[in-house]
Amino acid sequence: MIGTLYGLGVGPGDPELITVKAFRMLKESPVIAYPKKRKGNKSYAHQIIDVYVDPNEKDMLGLVFPMTKDPSILEREWTNTVEIVWEKLREGKDVAFVTEGDPLLYSTFIHMMKLMKERHPEVAIRTVPGISSINGAASRLGLPLAEGDDHVAIVPARDDYNAMKKALVENDCVIFIKVAKVIDLMLEVLRDLDLIDKASVVTKVTSKEEIIWDVRELDRAELEYLTLMVVRK
């Protein structure tokens, strides 16, 4: 028997926001796979599940994912990662791959799932949805994302003034993820559209390290990767 690969969404940061089903799968799965940082620090997803998983009782499978755009390195490293997981699955062990937020929304698990299907189509793959940082931010900010016929967009922020402006003009609410590297450009767009008062920026939402920023004080700020911006007109 080949094991099942589970993609578990473990929420935006607060361990209490994990679902009952994800909790059960963590308890039942003999192998817990998680993104591992090269420097040895625990990944964000690993931190979330710490209170639920005893590493002495589980096979903890730390996976290093390449932070590069070089296609040859990406293919080599991803092939190796998929094969590491496959080794556990072909032993008949279920593998629970944990990811912050939801496993099918801008998640590392998406690529894992695609490659596993390509290389080992006999593997059964299941996902357990999780609360995303988008939902977490709406809750913490007390900010409705949509009502009635409102249009909502989820947009990876990038260094493209016109594209970012267009997203804001065409939608009633925009959630910009990956905003840290282009925060100055985003502030420029907001000011030009007179939307600075409609914007909120949050880092590591719902976690113990959560920061809700004063948007007016973010010029030239260095923000962590897990930062998003919500603009609600």
JSON list of C-alpha atoms in Angstrom, two decimals:
[
{"chain": "A", "resi": 1, "resn": "MET", "atom": "CA", "xyz": [0.00, 0.00, 0.00]},
{"chain": "A", "resi": 2, "resn": "ILE", "atom": "CA", "xyz": [1.21, 3.47, -0.90]},
{"chain": "A", "resi": 3, "resn": "GLY", "atom": "CA", "xyz": [0.68, 6.23, 1.64]},
{"chain": "A", "resi": 4, "resn": "THR", "atom": "CA", "xyz": [-1.49, 9.30, 1.04]},
{"chain": "A", "resi": 5, "resn": "LEU", "atom": "CA", "xyz": [-0.03, 12.79, 0.69]},
{"chain": "A", "resi": 6, "resn": "TYR", "atom": "CA", "xyz": [-2.02, 15.38, 2.61]},
{"chain": "A", "resi": 7, "resn": "GLY", "atom": "CA", "xyz": [-1.70, 19.13, 2.16]},
{"chain": "A", "resi": 8, "resn": "LEU", "atom": "CA", "xyz": [-2.70, 20.66, 5.49]},
{"chain": "A", "resi": 9, "resn": "GLY", "atom": "CA", "xyz": [-3.54, 24.32, 5.75]},
{"chain": "A", "resi": 10, "resn": "VAL", "atom": "CA", "xyz": [-2.62, 25.31, 9.31]},
{"chain": "A", "resi": 11, "resn": "GLY", "atom": "CA", "xyz": [-3.89, 28.88, 9.27]},
{"chain": "A", "resi": 12, "resn": "PRO", "atom": "CA", "xyz": [-2.32, 32.34, 9.27]},
{"chain": "A", "resi": 13, "resn": "GLY", "atom": "CA", "xyz": [-0.33, 32.15, 12.50]},
{"chain": "A", "resi": 14, "resn": "ASP", "atom": "CA", "xyz": [-2.46, 31.63, 15.61]},
{"chain": "A", "resi": 15, "resn": "PRO", "atom": "CA", "xyz": [-2.34, 27.89, 16.46]},
{"chain": "A", "resi": 16, "resn": "GLU", "atom": "CA", "xyz": [-5.96, 28.09, 17.61]},
{"chain": "A", "resi": 17, "resn": "LEU", "atom": "CA", "xyz": [-7.00, 28.86, 14.04]},
{"chain": "A", "resi": 18, "resn": "ILE", "atom": "CA", "xyz": [-6.08, 25.38, 12.81]},
{"chain": "A", "resi": 19, "resn": "THR", "atom": "CA", "xyz": [-9.12, 23.33, 11.79]},
{"chain": "A", "resi": 20, "resn": "VAL", "atom": "CA", "xyz": [-10.32, 20.28, 13.68]},
{"chain": "A", "resi": 21, "resn": "LYS", "atom": "CA", "xyz": [-9.65, 18.14, 10.60]},
{"chain": "A", "resi": 22, "resn": "ALA", "atom": "CA", "xyz": [-6.09, 19.40, 10.21]},
{"chain": "A", "resi": 23, "resn": "PHE", "atom": "CA", "xyz": [-5.53, 18.72, 13.91]},
{"chain": "A", "resi": 24, "resn": "ARG", "atom": "CA", "xyz": [-6.77, 15.15, 13.45]},
{"chain": "A", "resi": 25, "resn": "MET", "atom": "CA", "xyz": [-4.52, 14.58, 10.44]},
{"chain": "A", "resi": 26, "resn": "LEU", "atom": "CA", "xyz": [-1.51, 15.83, 12.38]},
{"chain": "A", "resi": 27, "resn": "LYS", "atom": "CA", "xyz": [-2.27, 13.28, 15.08]},
{"chain": "A", "resi": 28, "resn": "GLU", "atom": "CA", "xyz": [-2.90, 10.41, 12.66]},
{"chain": "A", "resi": 29, "resn": "SER", "atom": "CA", "xyz": [-0.13, 10.94, 10.10]},
{"chain": "A", "resi": 30, "resn": "PRO", "atom": "CA", "xyz": [3.17, 9.21, 10.96]},
{"chain": "A", "resi": 31, "resn": "VAL", "atom": "CA", "xyz": [5.20, 11.65, 8.84]},
{"chain": "A", "resi": 32, "resn": "ILE", "atom": "CA", "xyz": [4.97, 15.43, 9.14]},
{"chain": "A", "resi": 33, "resn": "ALA", "atom": "CA", "xyz": [6.61, 17.30, 6.25]},
{"chain": "A", "resi": 34, "resn": "TYR", "atom": "CA", "xyz": [7.30, 20.99, 6.63]},
{"chain": "A", "resi": 35, "resn": "PRO", "atom": "CA", "xyz": [9.32, 23.75, 4.93]},
{"chain": "A", "resi": 36, "resn": "LYS", "atom": "CA", "xyz": [12.72, 23.97, 6.58]},
{"chain": "A", "resi": 37, "resn": "LYS", "atom": "CA", "xyz": [14.99, 27.00, 6.61]},
{"chain": "A", "resi": 38, "resn": "ARG", "atom": "CA", "xyz": [18.59, 26.39, 5.60]},
{"chain": "A", "resi": 39, "resn": "LYS", "atom": "CA", "xyz": [19.89, 28.22, 8.67]},
{"chain": "A", "resi": 40, "resn": "GLY", "atom": "CA", "xyz": [18.12, 25.82, 11.00]},
{"chain": "A", "resi": 41, "resn": "ASN", "atom": "CA", "xyz": [15.42, 28.14, 12.34]},
{"chain": "A", "resi": 42, "resn": "LYS", "atom": "CA", "xyz": [11.89, 26.79, 12.41]},
{"chain": "A", "resi": 43, "resn": "SER", "atom": "CA", "xyz": [9.71, 27.75, 9.48]},
{"chain": "A", "resi": 44, "resn": "TYR", "atom": "CA", "xyz": [6.49, 29.66, 10.07]},
{"chain": "A", "resi": 45, "resn": "ALA", "atom": "CA", "xyz": [4.31, 26.61, 9.44]},
{"chain": "A", "resi": 46, "resn": "HIS", "atom": "CA", "xyz": [6.45, 24.53, 11.80]},
{"chain": "A", "resi": 47, "resn": "GLN", "atom": "CA", "xyz": [6.02, 27.14, 14.54]},
{"chain": "A", "resi": 48, "resn": "ILE", "atom": "CA", "xyz": [2.24, 27.02, 14.15]},
{"chain": "A", "resi": 49, "resn": "ILE", "atom": "CA", "xyz": [2.02, 23.25, 14.70]},
{"chain": "A", "resi": 50, "resn": "ASP", "atom": "CA", "xyz": [4.55, 23.12, 17.53]},
{"chain": "A", "resi": 51, "resn": "VAL", "atom": "CA", "xyz": [1.88, 22.96, 20.21]},
{"chain": "A", "resi": 52, "resn": "TYR", "atom": "CA", "xyz": [0.22, 19.97, 18.55]},
{"chain": "A", "resi": 53, "resn": "VAL", "atom": "CA", "xyz": [3.10, 17.76, 17.42]},
{"chain": "A", "resi": 54, "resn": "ASP", "atom": "CA", "xyz": [5.57, 15.84, 19.59]},
{"chain": "A", "resi": 55, "resn": "PRO", "atom": "CA", "xyz": [8.70, 15.43, 17.42]},
{"chain": "A", "resi": 56, "resn": "ASN", "atom": "CA", "xyz": [9.62, 12.33, 19.42]},
{"chain": "A", "resi": 57, "resn": "GLU", "atom": "CA", "xyz": [6.46, 10.60, 18.23]},
{"chain": "A", "resi": 58, "resn": "LYS", "atom": "CA", "xyz": [6.60, 11.63, 14.56]},
{"chain": "A", "resi": 59, "resn": "ASP", "atom": "CA", "xyz": [8.94, 11.32, 11.62]},
{"chain": "A", "resi": 60, "resn": "MET", "atom": "CA", "xyz": [9.62, 15.04, 11.12]},
{"chain": "A", "resi": 61, "resn": "LEU", "atom": "CA", "xyz": [10.59, 15.60, 7.50]},
{"chain": "A", "resi": 62, "resn": "GLY", "atom": "CA", "xyz": [12.15, 19.02, 6.99]},
{"chain": "A", "resi": 63, "resn": "LEU", "atom": "CA", "xyz": [12.19, 20.06, 3.33]},
{"chain": "A", "resi": 64, "resn": "VAL", "atom": "CA", "xyz": [14.38, 22.87, 2.00]},
{"chain": "A", "resi": 65, "resn": "PHE", "atom": "CA", "xyz": [12.86, 24.77, -0.92]},
{"chain": "A", "resi": 66, "resn": "PRO", "atom": "CA", "xyz": [15.15, 26.73, -3.25]},
{"chain": "A", "resi": 67, "resn": "MET", "atom": "CA", "xyz": [14.77, 30.51, -3.20]},
{"chain": "A", "resi": 68, "resn": "THR", "atom": "CA", "xyz": [15.96, 31.10, -6.75]},
{"chain": "A", "resi": 69, "resn": "LYS", "atom": "CA", "xyz": [14.61, 31.64, -10.26]},
{"chain": "A", "resi": 70, "resn": "ASP", "atom": "CA", "xyz": [17.33, 29.58, -11.93]},
{"chain": "A", "resi": 71, "resn": "PRO", "atom": "CA", "xyz": [15.34, 26.86, -13.77]},
{"chain": "A", "resi": 72, "resn": "SER", "atom": "CA", "xyz": [18.10, 24.25, -13.60]},
{"chain": "A", "resi": 73, "resn": "ILE", "atom": "CA", "xyz": [18.51, 24.65, -9.84]},
{"chain": "A", "resi": 74, "resn": "LEU", "atom": "CA", "xyz": [14.76, 24.68, -9.31]},
{"chain": "A", "resi": 75, "resn": "GLU", "atom": "CA", "xyz": [14.27, 21.47, -11.27]},
{"chain": "A", "resi": 76, "resn": "ARG", "atom": "CA", "xyz": [17.11, 19.69, -9.49]},
{"chain": "A", "resi": 77, "resn": "GLU", "atom": "CA", "xyz": [16.09, 20.74, -5.99]},
{"chain": "A", "resi": 78, "resn": "TRP", "atom": "CA", "xyz": [12.38, 20.16, -6.49]},
{"chain": "A", "resi": 79, "resn": "THR", "atom": "CA", "xyz": [13.01, 16.71, -7.99]},
{"chain": "A", "resi": 80, "resn": "ASN", "atom": "CA", "xyz": [15.07, 15.81, -4.95]},
{"chain": "A", "resi": 81, "resn": "THR", "atom": "CA", "xyz": [12.38, 17.12, -2.57]},
{"chain": "A", "resi": 82, "resn": "VAL", "atom": "CA", "xyz": [9.58, 15.17, -4.26]},
{"chain": "A", "resi": 83, "resn": "GLU", "atom": "CA", "xyz": [11.64, 11.99, -4.16]},
{"chain": "A", "resi": 84, "resn": "ILE", "atom": "CA", "xyz": [12.31, 12.44, -0.42]},
{"chain": "A", "resi": 85, "resn": "VAL", "atom": "CA", "xyz": [8.55, 12.57, 0.18]},
{"chain": "A", "resi": 86, "resn": "TRP", "atom": "CA", "xyz": [7.96, 9.66, -2.23]},
{"chain": "A", "resi": 87, "resn": "GLU", "atom": "CA", "xyz": [10.34, 7.45, -0.23]},
{"chain": "A", "resi": 88, "resn": "LYS", "atom": "CA", "xyz": [8.06, 7.81, 2.81]},
{"chain": "A", "resi": 89, "resn": "LEU", "atom": "CA", "xyz": [4.90, 7.28, 0.77]},
{"chain": "A", "resi": 90, "resn": "ARG", "atom": "CA", "xyz": [6.10, 4.09, -0.89]},
{"chain": "A", "resi": 91, "resn": "GLU", "atom": "CA", "xyz": [6.81, 2.69, 2.57]},
{"chain": "A", "resi": 92, "resn": "GLY", "atom": "CA", "xyz": [3.06, 2.91, 3.10]},
{"chain": "A", "resi": 93, "resn": "LYS", "atom": "CA", "xyz": [3.27, 5.95, 5.37]},
{"chain": "A", "resi": 94, "resn": "ASP", "atom": "CA", "xyz": [0.87, 8.87, 5.09]},
{"chain": "A", "resi": 95, "resn": "VAL", "atom": "CA", "xyz": [2.64, 12.22, 4.84]},
{"chain": "A", "resi": 96, "resn": "ALA", "atom": "CA", "xyz": [1.05, 15.43, 6.15]},
{"chain": "A", "resi": 97, "resn": "PHE", "atom": "CA", "xyz": [2.65, 18.42, 4.44]},
{"chain": "A", "resi": 98, "resn": "VAL", "atom": "CA", "xyz": [1.91, 21.53, 6.52]},
{"chain": "A", "resi": 99, "resn": "THR", "atom": "CA", "xyz": [1.63, 24.97, 5.02]},
{"chain": "A", "resi": 100, "resn": "GLU", "atom": "CA", "xyz": [0.57, 28.29, 6.49]},
{"chain": "A", "resi": 101, "resn": "GLY", "atom": "CA", "xyz": [-2.75, 29.58, 5.25]},
{"chain": "A", "resi": 102, "resn": "ASP", "atom": "CA", "xyz": [-4.51, 27.38, 2.71]},
{"chain": "A", "resi": 103, "resn": "PRO", "atom": "CA", "xyz": [-2.68, 24.66, 0.71]},
{"chain": "A", "resi": 104, "resn": "LEU", "atom": "CA", "xyz": [-4.25, 25.71, -2.60]},
{"chain": "A", "resi": 105, "resn": "LEU", "atom": "CA", "xyz": [-3.79, 29.48, -2.33]},
{"chain": "A", "resi": 106, "resn": "TYR", "atom": "CA", "xyz": [-0.27, 30.71, -3.18]},
{"chain": "A", "resi": 107, "resn": "SER", "atom": "CA", "xyz": [1.20, 27.74, -1.34]},
{"chain": "A", "resi": 108, "resn": "THR", "atom": "CA", "xyz": [4.39, 25.73, -1.75]},
{"chain": "A", "resi": 109, "resn": "PHE", "atom": "CA", "xyz": [2.22, 22.64, -1.64]},
{"chain": "A", "resi": 110, "resn": "ILE", "atom": "CA", "xyz": [0.73, 23.45, -5.07]},
{"chain": "A", "resi": 111, "resn": "HIS", "atom": "CA", "xyz": [4.03, 22.73, -6.83]},
{"chain": "A", "resi": 112, "resn": "MET", "atom": "CA", "xyz": [4.63, 19.68, -4.67]},
{"chain": "A", "resi": 113, "resn": "MET", "atom": "CA", "xyz": [1.22, 18.34, -5.68]},
{"chain": "A", "resi": 114, "resn": "LYS", "atom": "CA", "xyz": [1.81, 18.98, -9.40]},
{"chain": "A", "resi": 115, "resn": "LEU", "atom": "CA", "xyz": [5.21, 17.30, -9.45]},
{"chain": "A", "resi": 116, "resn": "MET", "atom": "CA", "xyz": [4.03, 14.34, -7.39]},
{"chain": "A", "resi": 117, "resn": "LYS", "atom": "CA", "xyz": [1.17, 13.79, -9.85]},
{"chain": "A", "resi": 118, "resn": "GLU", "atom": "CA", "xyz": [3.62, 13.91, -12.75]},
{"chain": "A", "resi": 119, "resn": "ARG", "atom": "CA", "xyz": [6.28, 11.64, -11.28]},
{"chain": "A", "resi": 120, "resn": "HIS", "atom": "CA", "xyz": [4.19, 9.31, -9.14]},
{"chain": "A", "resi": 121, "resn": "PRO", "atom": "CA", "xyz": [0.58, 9.42, -10.38]},
{"chain": "A", "resi": 122, "resn": "GLU", "atom": "CA", "xyz": [-0.31, 6.42, -8.22]},
{"chain": "A", "resi": 123, "resn": "VAL", "atom": "CA", "xyz": [-0.10, 8.57, -5.08]},
{"chain": "A", "resi": 124, "resn": "ALA", "atom": "CA", "xyz": [-3.43, 9.69, -3.62]},
{"chain": "A", "resi": 125, "resn": "ILE", "atom": "CA", "xyz": [-3.36, 13.39, -2.75]},
{"chain": "A", "resi": 126, "resn": "ARG", "atom": "CA", "xyz": [-5.80, 15.09, -0.41]},
{"chain": "A", "resi": 127, "resn": "THR", "atom": "CA", "xyz": [-5.98, 18.63, 0.92]},
{"chain": "A", "resi": 128, "resn": "VAL", "atom": "CA", "xyz": [-7.42, 20.13, 4.08]},
{"chain": "A", "resi": 129, "resn": "PRO", "atom": "CA", "xyz": [-8.38, 23.80, 3.59]},
{"chain": "A", "resi": 130, "resn": "GLY", "atom": "CA", "xyz": [-7.09, 26.36, 6.02]},
{"chain": "A", "resi": 131, "resn": "ILE", "atom": "CA", "xyz": [-7.80, 29.93, 7.07]},
{"chain": "A", "resi": 132, "resn": "SER", "atom": "CA", "xyz": [-5.67, 32.24, 4.94]},
{"chain": "A", "resi": 133, "resn": "SER", "atom": "CA", "xyz": [-3.81, 35.35, 6.04]},
{"chain": "A", "resi": 134, "resn": "ILE", "atom": "CA", "xyz": [-6.37, 37.27, 4.02]},
{"chain": "A", "resi": 135, "resn": "ASN", "atom": "CA", "xyz": [-9.19, 36.08, 6.25]},
{"chain": "A", "resi": 136, "resn": "GLY", "atom": "CA", "xyz": [-7.00, 36.56, 9.30]},
{"chain": "A", "resi": 137, "resn": "ALA", "atom": "CA", "xyz": [-6.26, 40.16, 8.34]},
{"chain": "A", "resi": 138, "resn": "ALA", "atom": "CA", "xyz": [-9.93, 40.95, 7.76]},
{"chain": "A", "resi": 139, "resn": "SER", "atom": "CA", "xyz": [-10.74, 39.61, 11.22]},
{"chain": "A", "resi": 140, "resn": "ARG", "atom": "CA", "xyz": [-7.94, 41.41, 13.04]},
{"chain": "A", "resi": 141, "resn": "LEU", "atom": "CA", "xyz": [-8.66, 44.69, 11.27]},
{"chain": "A", "resi": 142, "resn": "GLY", "atom": "CA", "xyz": [-12.42, 44.37, 11.70]},
{"chain": "A", "resi": 143, "resn": "LEU", "atom": "CA", "xyz": [-12.65, 45.04, 7.99]},
{"chain": "A", "resi": 144, "resn": "PRO", "atom": "CA", "xyz": [-15.31, 43.46, 5.75]},
{"chain": "A", "resi": 145, "resn": "LEU", "atom": "CA", "xyz": [-13.66, 42.37, 2.50]},
{"chain": "A", "resi": 146, "resn": "ALA", "atom": "CA", "xyz": [-16.86, 42.36, 0.45]},
{"chain": "A", "resi": 147, "resn": "GLU", "atom": "CA", "xyz": [-20.58, 42.78, 0.62]},
{"chain": "A", "resi": 148, "resn": "GLY", "atom": "CA", "xyz": [-23.34, 42.87, -1.95]},
{"chain": "A", "resi": 149, "resn": "ASP", "atom": "CA", "xyz": [-21.85, 43.05, -5.44]},
{"chain": "A", "resi": 150, "resn": "ASP", "atom": "CA", "xyz": [-18.40, 44.27, -4.40]},
{"chain": "A", "resi": 151, "resn": "HIS", "atom": "CA", "xyz": [-15.42, 43.17, -6.46]},
{"chain": "A", "resi": 152, "resn": "VAL", "atom": "CA", "xyz": [-12.44, 41.73, -4.56]},
{"chain": "A", "resi": 153, "resn": "ALA", "atom": "CA", "xyz": [-8.98, 41.01, -5.96]},
{"chain": "A", "resi": 154, "resn": "ILE", "atom": "CA", "xyz": [-5.98, 39.14, -4.54]},
{"chain": "A", "resi": 155, "resn": "VAL", "atom": "CA", "xyz": [-2.88, 40.56, -6.21]},
{"chain": "A", "resi": 156, "resn": "PRO", "atom": "CA", "xyz": [0.80, 39.68, -5.73]},
{"chain": "A", "resi": 157, "resn": "ALA", "atom": "CA", "xyz": [2.39, 43.12, -5.39]},
{"chain": "A", "resi": 158, "resn": "ARG", "atom": "CA", "xyz": [5.10, 43.85, -7.94]},
{"chain": "A", "resi": 159, "resn": "ASP", "atom": "CA", "xyz": [7.21, 46.69, -9.26]},
{"chain": "A", "resi": 160, "resn": "ASP", "atom": "CA", "xyz": [4.66, 47.83, -11.85]},
{"chain": "A", "resi": 161, "resn": "TYR", "atom": "CA", "xyz": [2.99, 51.14, -11.07]},
{"chain": "A", "resi": 162, "resn": "ASN", "atom": "CA", "xyz": [0.33, 50.90, -13.76]},
{"chain": "A", "resi": 163, "resn": "ALA", "atom": "CA", "xyz": [-0.69, 47.34, -12.91]},
{"chain": "A", "resi": 164, "resn": "MET", "atom": "CA", "xyz": [-1.00, 48.13, -9.20]},
{"chain": "A", "resi": 165, "resn": "LYS", "atom": "CA", "xyz": [-2.98, 51.28, -9.96]},
{"chain": "A", "resi": 166, "resn": "LYS", "atom": "CA", "xyz": [-5.30, 49.39, -12.31]},
{"chain": "A", "resi": 167, "resn": "ALA", "atom": "CA", "xyz": [-6.04, 46.78, -9.63]},
{"chain": "A", "resi": 168, "resn": "LEU", "atom": "CA", "xyz": [-7.07, 49.51, -7.21]},
{"chain": "A", "resi": 169, "resn": "VAL", "atom": "CA", "xyz": [-9.16, 51.42, -9.72]},
{"chain": "A", "resi": 170, "resn": "GLU", "atom": "CA", "xyz": [-11.07, 48.36, -10.92]},
{"chain": "A", "resi": 171, "resn": "ASN", "atom": "CA", "xyz": [-11.90, 46.75, -7.56]},
{"chain": "A", "resi": 172, "resn": "ASP", "atom": "CA", "xyz": [-13.69, 47.70, -4.36]},
{"chain": "A", "resi": 173, "resn": "CYS", "atom": "CA", "xyz": [-11.18, 45.81, -2.22]},
{"chain": "A", "resi": 174, "resn": "VAL", "atom": "CA", "xyz": [-7.68, 44.62, -3.06]},
{"chain": "A", "resi": 175, "resn": "ILE", "atom": "CA", "xyz": [-5.47, 42.37, -0.96]},
{"chain": "A", "resi": 176, "resn": "PHE", "atom": "CA", "xyz": [-1.85, 42.80, -2.02]},
{"chain": "A", "resi": 177, "resn": "ILE", "atom": "CA", "xyz": [0.36, 39.92, -0.90]},
{"chain": "A", "resi": 178, "resn": "LYS", "atom": "CA", "xyz": [4.18, 39.87, -1.04]},
{"chain": "A", "resi": 179, "resn": "VAL", "atom": "CA", "xyz": [4.08, 43.62, -0.53]},
{"chain": "A", "resi": 180, "resn": "ALA", "atom": "CA", "xyz": [7.30, 44.02, 1.49]},
{"chain": "A", "resi": 181, "resn": "LYS", "atom": "CA", "xyz": [9.71, 44.44, -1.43]},
{"chain": "A", "resi": 182, "resn": "VAL", "atom": "CA", "xyz": [7.64, 47.11, -3.19]},
{"chain": "A", "resi": 183, "resn": "ILE", "atom": "CA", "xyz": [6.18, 49.02, -0.28]},
{"chain": "A", "resi": 184, "resn": "ASP", "atom": "CA", "xyz": [7.48, 52.40, -1.49]},
{"chain": "A", "resi": 185, "resn": "LEU", "atom": "CA", "xyz": [5.87, 51.96, -4.91]},
{"chain": "A", "resi": 186, "resn": "MET", "atom": "CA", "xyz": [2.61, 50.88, -3.27]},
{"chain": "A", "resi": 187, "resn": "LEU", "atom": "CA", "xyz": [2.60, 53.97, -1.07]},
{"chain": "A", "resi": 188, "resn": "GLU", "atom": "CA", "xyz": [3.14, 56.12, -4.16]},
{"chain": "A", "resi": 189, "resn": "VAL", "atom": "CA", "xyz": [0.14, 54.54, -5.88]},
{"chain": "A", "resi": 190, "resn": "LEU", "atom": "CA", "xyz": [-2.03, 54.95, -2.79]},
{"chain": "A", "resi": 191, "resn": "ARG", "atom": "CA", "xyz": [-1.15, 58.63, -2.46]},
{"chain": "A", "resi": 192, "resn": "ASP", "atom": "CA", "xyz": [-1.76, 59.31, -6.14]},
{"chain": "A", "resi": 193, "resn": "LEU", "atom": "CA", "xyz": [-5.23, 57.75, -5.86]},
{"chain": "A", "resi": 194, "resn": "ASP", "atom": "CA", "xyz": [-5.91, 59.42, -2.49]},
{"chain": "A", "resi": 195, "resn": "LEU", "atom": "CA", "xyz": [-6.35, 55.99, -0.87]},
{"chain": "A", "resi": 196, "resn": "ILE", "atom": "CA", "xyz": [-3.72, 56.13, 1.85]},
{"chain": "A", "resi": 197, "resn": "ASP", "atom": "CA", "xyz": [-6.43, 56.29, 4.53]},
{"chain": "A", "resi": 198, "resn": "LYS", "atom": "CA", "xyz": [-8.10, 53.21, 3.06]},
{"chain": "A", "resi": 199, "resn": "ALA", "atom": "CA", "xyz": [-5.05, 50.99, 3.36]},
{"chain": "A", "resi": 200, "resn": "SER", "atom": "CA", "xyz": [-3.93, 48.67, 6.15]},
{"chain": "A", "resi": 201, "resn": "VAL", "atom": "CA", "xyz": [-0.68, 46.73, 6.38]},
{"chain": "A", "resi": 202, "resn": "VAL", "atom": "CA", "xyz": [-0.16, 43.69, 8.60]},
{"chain": "A", "resi": 203, "resn": "THR", "atom": "CA", "xyz": [2.84, 41.41, 9.22]},
{"chain": "A", "resi": 204, "resn": "LYS", "atom": "CA", "xyz": [2.45, 37.81, 10.46]},
{"chain": "A", "resi": 205, "resn": "VAL", "atom": "CA", "xyz": [-1.22, 38.35, 11.12]},
{"chain": "A", "resi": 206, "resn": "THR", "atom": "CA", "xyz": [-2.81, 36.58, 14.15]},
{"chain": "A", "resi": 207, "resn": "SER", "atom": "CA", "xyz": [0.58, 35.29, 15.38]},
{"chain": "A", "resi": 208, "resn": "LYS", "atom": "CA", "xyz": [2.42, 36.36, 18.53]},
{"chain": "A", "resi": 209, "resn": "GLU", "atom": "CA", "xyz": [4.69, 38.41, 16.26]},
{"chain": "A", "resi": 210, "resn": "GLU", "atom": "CA", "xyz": [1.84, 40.24, 14.54]},
{"chain": "A", "resi": 211, "resn": "ILE", "atom": "CA", "xyz": [2.40, 43.90, 13.68]},
{"chain": "A", "resi": 212, "resn": "ILE", "atom": "CA", "xyz": [-0.35, 46.20, 12.42]},
{"chain": "A", "resi": 213, "resn": "TRP", "atom": "CA", "xyz": [1.48, 49.12, 10.87]},
{"chain": "A", "resi": 214, "resn": "ASP", "atom": "CA", "xyz": [0.68, 52.80, 10.64]},
{"chain": "A", "resi": 215, "resn": "VAL", "atom": "CA", "xyz": [0.69, 53.09, 6.85]},
{"chain": "A", "resi": 216, "resn": "ARG", "atom": "CA", "xyz": [1.83, 56.72, 7.00]},
{"chain": "A", "resi": 217, "resn": "GLU", "atom": "CA", "xyz": [5.07, 55.66, 8.66]},
{"chain": "A", "resi": 218, "resn": "LEU", "atom": "CA", "xyz": [6.11, 52.99, 6.16]},
{"chain": "A", "resi": 219, "resn": "ASP", "atom": "CA", "xyz": [8.23, 55.06, 3.75]},
{"chain": "A", "resi": 220, "resn": "ARG", "atom": "CA", "xyz": [11.48, 53.15, 3.11]},
{"chain": "A", "resi": 221, "resn": "ALA", "atom": "CA", "xyz": [10.49, 50.61, 5.75]},
{"chain": "A", "resi": 222, "resn": "GLU", "atom": "CA", "xyz": [12.03, 47.13, 5.71]},
{"chain": "A", "resi": 223, "resn": "LEU", "atom": "CA", "xyz": [9.17, 44.70, 6.16]},
{"chain": "A", "resi": 224, "resn": "GLU", "atom": "CA", "xyz": [9.20, 40.95, 6.62]},
{"chain": "A", "resi": 225, "resn": "TYR", "atom": "CA", "xyz": [8.13, 38.68, 3.79]},
{"chain": "A", "resi": 226, "resn": "LEU", "atom": "CA", "xyz": [4.86, 37.65, 5.48]},
{"chain": "A", "resi": 227, "resn": "THR", "atom": "CA", "xyz": [3.32, 41.09, 5.10]},
{"chain": "A", "resi": 228, "resn": "LEU", "atom": "CA", "xyz": [0.16, 42.00, 3.23]},
{"chain": "A", "resi": 229, "resn": "MET", "atom": "CA", "xyz": [-1.78, 45.13, 2.45]},
{"chain": "A", "resi": 230, "resn": "VAL", "atom": "CA", "xyz": [-5.57, 45.46, 2.38]},
{"chain": "A", "resi": 231, "resn": "VAL", "atom": "CA", "xyz": [-7.13, 48.40, 0.56]},
{"chain": "A", "resi": 232, "resn": "ARG", "atom": "CA", "xyz": [-10.89, 48.72, 1.07]},
{"chain": "A", "resi": 233, "resn": "LYS", "atom": "CA", "xyz": [-12.52, 51.62, -0.75]}
]
